[in-house]
Amino acid sequence: MSLEGTPMRLIAFFASLALIPALARAEEPAVHLKQAPGQDVIEGHCAACHSLDYIVMNSLFLDAAHWDAEVAKMINAFGAPIDPADAKTIGDYLKQNYGG
């Protein structure tokens, strides 16, 4: 068995493995948030780190006060780069549309 070309085969193999998550994600249905002021800010900031379905799923458990805590946690604990004005917009959107 010849080892000639083995490094290229390994590179091609591992490159193809990198595509598997993208293919799996492509089959997920799109999450459509409620249309309201602030939706664009939510989609821009929140979707940069996690799926927007977290908002819909957590709306069953979180009331207005807890949404404020979630926004603060994303900024303070996870380092989300959200300025105070956008944090207020995000909190207001979540409370008004998913506040339980």
PDB file of C-alpha atoms in Angstrom, residues 9-89:
ATOM      1  CA  ARG A   9      -6.717  12.340   1.526  1.00  0.00           C
ATOM      2  CA  LEU A  10      -6.677  13.126   5.231  1.00  0.00           C
ATOM      3  CA  ILE A  11      -7.153  16.818   4.559  1.00  0.00           C
ATOM      4  CA  ALA A  12     -10.062  16.081   2.233  1.00  0.00           C
ATOM      5  CA  PHE A  13     -11.594  13.701   4.771  1.00  0.00           C
ATOM      6  CA  PHE A  14     -11.434  16.189   7.643  1.00  0.00           C
ATOM      7  CA  ALA A  15     -12.650  19.019   5.429  1.00  0.00           C
ATOM      8  CA  SER A  16     -15.703  16.959   4.519  1.00  0.00           C
ATOM      9  CA  LEU A  17     -16.378  16.299   8.219  1.00  0.00           C
ATOM     10  CA  ALA A  18     -16.508  20.046   8.779  1.00  0.00           C
ATOM     11  CA  LEU A  19     -19.508  20.259   6.454  1.00  0.00           C
ATOM     12  CA  ILE A  20     -21.690  17.871   8.472  1.00  0.00           C
ATOM     13  CA  PRO A  21     -22.907  20.462  11.033  1.00  0.00           C
ATOM     14  CA  ALA A  22     -23.758  22.898   8.245  1.00  0.00           C
ATOM     15  CA  LEU A  23     -25.818  20.266   6.474  1.00  0.00           C
ATOM     16  CA  ALA A  24     -27.650  19.329   9.659  1.00  0.00           C
ATOM     17  CA  ARG A  25     -28.412  22.959  10.463  1.00  0.00           C
ATOM     18  CA  ALA A  26     -29.711  23.603   6.952  1.00  0.00           C
ATOM     19  CA  GLU A  27     -32.603  21.225   7.625  1.00  0.00           C
ATOM     20  CA  GLU A  28     -33.815  23.079  10.730  1.00  0.00           C
ATOM     21  CA  PRO A  29     -36.959  25.136  10.191  1.00  0.00           C
ATOM     22  CA  ALA A  30     -36.494  28.886  10.447  1.00  0.00           C
ATOM     23  CA  VAL A  31     -37.665  30.515  13.662  1.00  0.00           C
ATOM     24  CA  HIS A  32     -39.955  33.462  13.073  1.00  0.00           C
ATOM     25  CA  LEU A  33     -40.163  35.873  15.973  1.00  0.00           C
ATOM     26  CA  LYS A  34     -43.155  38.122  16.523  1.00  0.00           C
ATOM     27  CA  GLN A  35     -42.949  41.232  14.349  1.00  0.00           C
ATOM     28  CA  ALA A  36     -42.595  44.217  16.634  1.00  0.00           C
ATOM     29  CA  PRO A  37     -40.194  47.100  17.259  1.00  0.00           C
ATOM     30  CA  GLY A  38     -36.834  45.680  18.319  1.00  0.00           C
ATOM     31  CA  GLN A  39     -37.105  42.451  16.339  1.00  0.00           C
ATOM     32  CA  ASP A  40     -34.177  43.474  14.131  1.00  0.00           C
ATOM     33  CA  VAL A  41     -32.011  44.166  17.195  1.00  0.00           C
ATOM     34  CA  ILE A  42     -32.908  40.756  18.663  1.00  0.00           C
ATOM     35  CA  GLU A  43     -32.113  38.994  15.406  1.00  0.00           C
ATOM     36  CA  GLY A  44     -28.830  40.858  15.048  1.00  0.00           C
ATOM     37  CA  HIS A  45     -27.502  40.334  18.557  1.00  0.00           C
ATOM     38  CA  CYS A  46     -29.109  37.162  19.875  1.00  0.00           C
ATOM     39  CA  ALA A  47     -28.815  35.065  16.715  1.00  0.00           C
ATOM     40  CA  ALA A  48     -25.108  35.834  16.568  1.00  0.00           C
ATOM     41  CA  CYS A  49     -24.569  33.421  19.482  1.00  0.00           C
ATOM     42  CA  HIS A  50     -27.543  31.060  19.667  1.00  0.00           C
ATOM     43  CA  SER A  51     -30.665  29.935  17.907  1.00  0.00           C
ATOM     44  CA  LEU A  52     -33.666  32.226  18.148  1.00  0.00           C
ATOM     45  CA  ASP A  53     -35.802  29.268  19.172  1.00  0.00           C
ATOM     46  CA  TYR A  54     -34.323  29.711  22.660  1.00  0.00           C
ATOM     47  CA  ILE A  55     -36.489  32.819  22.948  1.00  0.00           C
ATOM     48  CA  VAL A  56     -39.646  30.959  22.030  1.00  0.00           C
ATOM     49  CA  MET A  57     -38.790  27.978  24.269  1.00  0.00           C
ATOM     50  CA  ASN A  58     -37.912  30.145  27.272  1.00  0.00           C
ATOM     51  CA  SER A  59     -41.025  32.283  26.900  1.00  0.00           C
ATOM     52  CA  LEU A  60     -42.929  29.466  28.612  1.00  0.00           C
ATOM     53  CA  PHE A  61     -40.877  29.998  31.772  1.00  0.00           C
ATOM     54  CA  LEU A  62     -39.708  33.618  31.860  1.00  0.00           C
ATOM     55  CA  ASP A  63     -41.724  36.632  32.900  1.00  0.00           C
ATOM     56  CA  ALA A  64     -40.737  40.266  32.410  1.00  0.00           C
ATOM     57  CA  ALA A  65     -38.304  40.420  35.346  1.00  0.00           C
ATOM     58  CA  HIS A  66     -36.578  37.229  34.282  1.00  0.00           C
ATOM     59  CA  TRP A  67     -36.105  38.464  30.702  1.00  0.00           C
ATOM     60  CA  ASP A  68     -34.172  41.445  32.080  1.00  0.00           C
ATOM     61  CA  ALA A  69     -32.016  39.011  34.057  1.00  0.00           C
ATOM     62  CA  GLU A  70     -31.419  36.906  30.932  1.00  0.00           C
ATOM     63  CA  VAL A  71     -30.268  39.926  28.946  1.00  0.00           C
ATOM     64  CA  ALA A  72     -27.940  40.945  31.800  1.00  0.00           C
ATOM     65  CA  LYS A  73     -26.582  37.377  31.986  1.00  0.00           C
ATOM     66  CA  MET A  74     -25.790  37.340  28.264  1.00  0.00           C
ATOM     67  CA  ILE A  75     -23.838  40.581  28.648  1.00  0.00           C
ATOM     68  CA  ASN A  76     -22.156  40.038  32.023  1.00  0.00           C
ATOM     69  CA  ALA A  77     -21.584  36.285  32.157  1.00  0.00           C
ATOM     70  CA  PHE A  78     -21.182  35.427  28.483  1.00  0.00           C
ATOM     71  CA  GLY A  79     -19.676  38.696  27.254  1.00  0.00           C
ATOM     72  CA  ALA A  80     -22.269  39.536  24.620  1.00  0.00           C
ATOM     73  CA  PRO A  81     -21.175  42.838  23.046  1.00  0.00           C
ATOM     74  CA  ILE A  82     -24.486  44.642  23.511  1.00  0.00           C
ATOM     75  CA  ASP A  83     -24.549  48.342  24.320  1.00  0.00           C
ATOM     76  CA  PRO A  84     -26.994  49.654  26.960  1.00  0.00           C
ATOM     77  CA  ALA A  85     -29.435  51.117  24.405  1.00  0.00           C
ATOM     78  CA  ASP A  86     -29.685  47.817  22.539  1.00  0.00           C
ATOM     79  CA  ALA A  87     -29.957  45.905  25.828  1.00  0.00           C
ATOM     80  CA  LYS A  88     -32.984  48.016  26.720  1.00  0.00           C
ATOM     81  CA  THR A  89     -34.503  47.441  23.270  1.00  0.00           C
TER      82      THR A  89
END
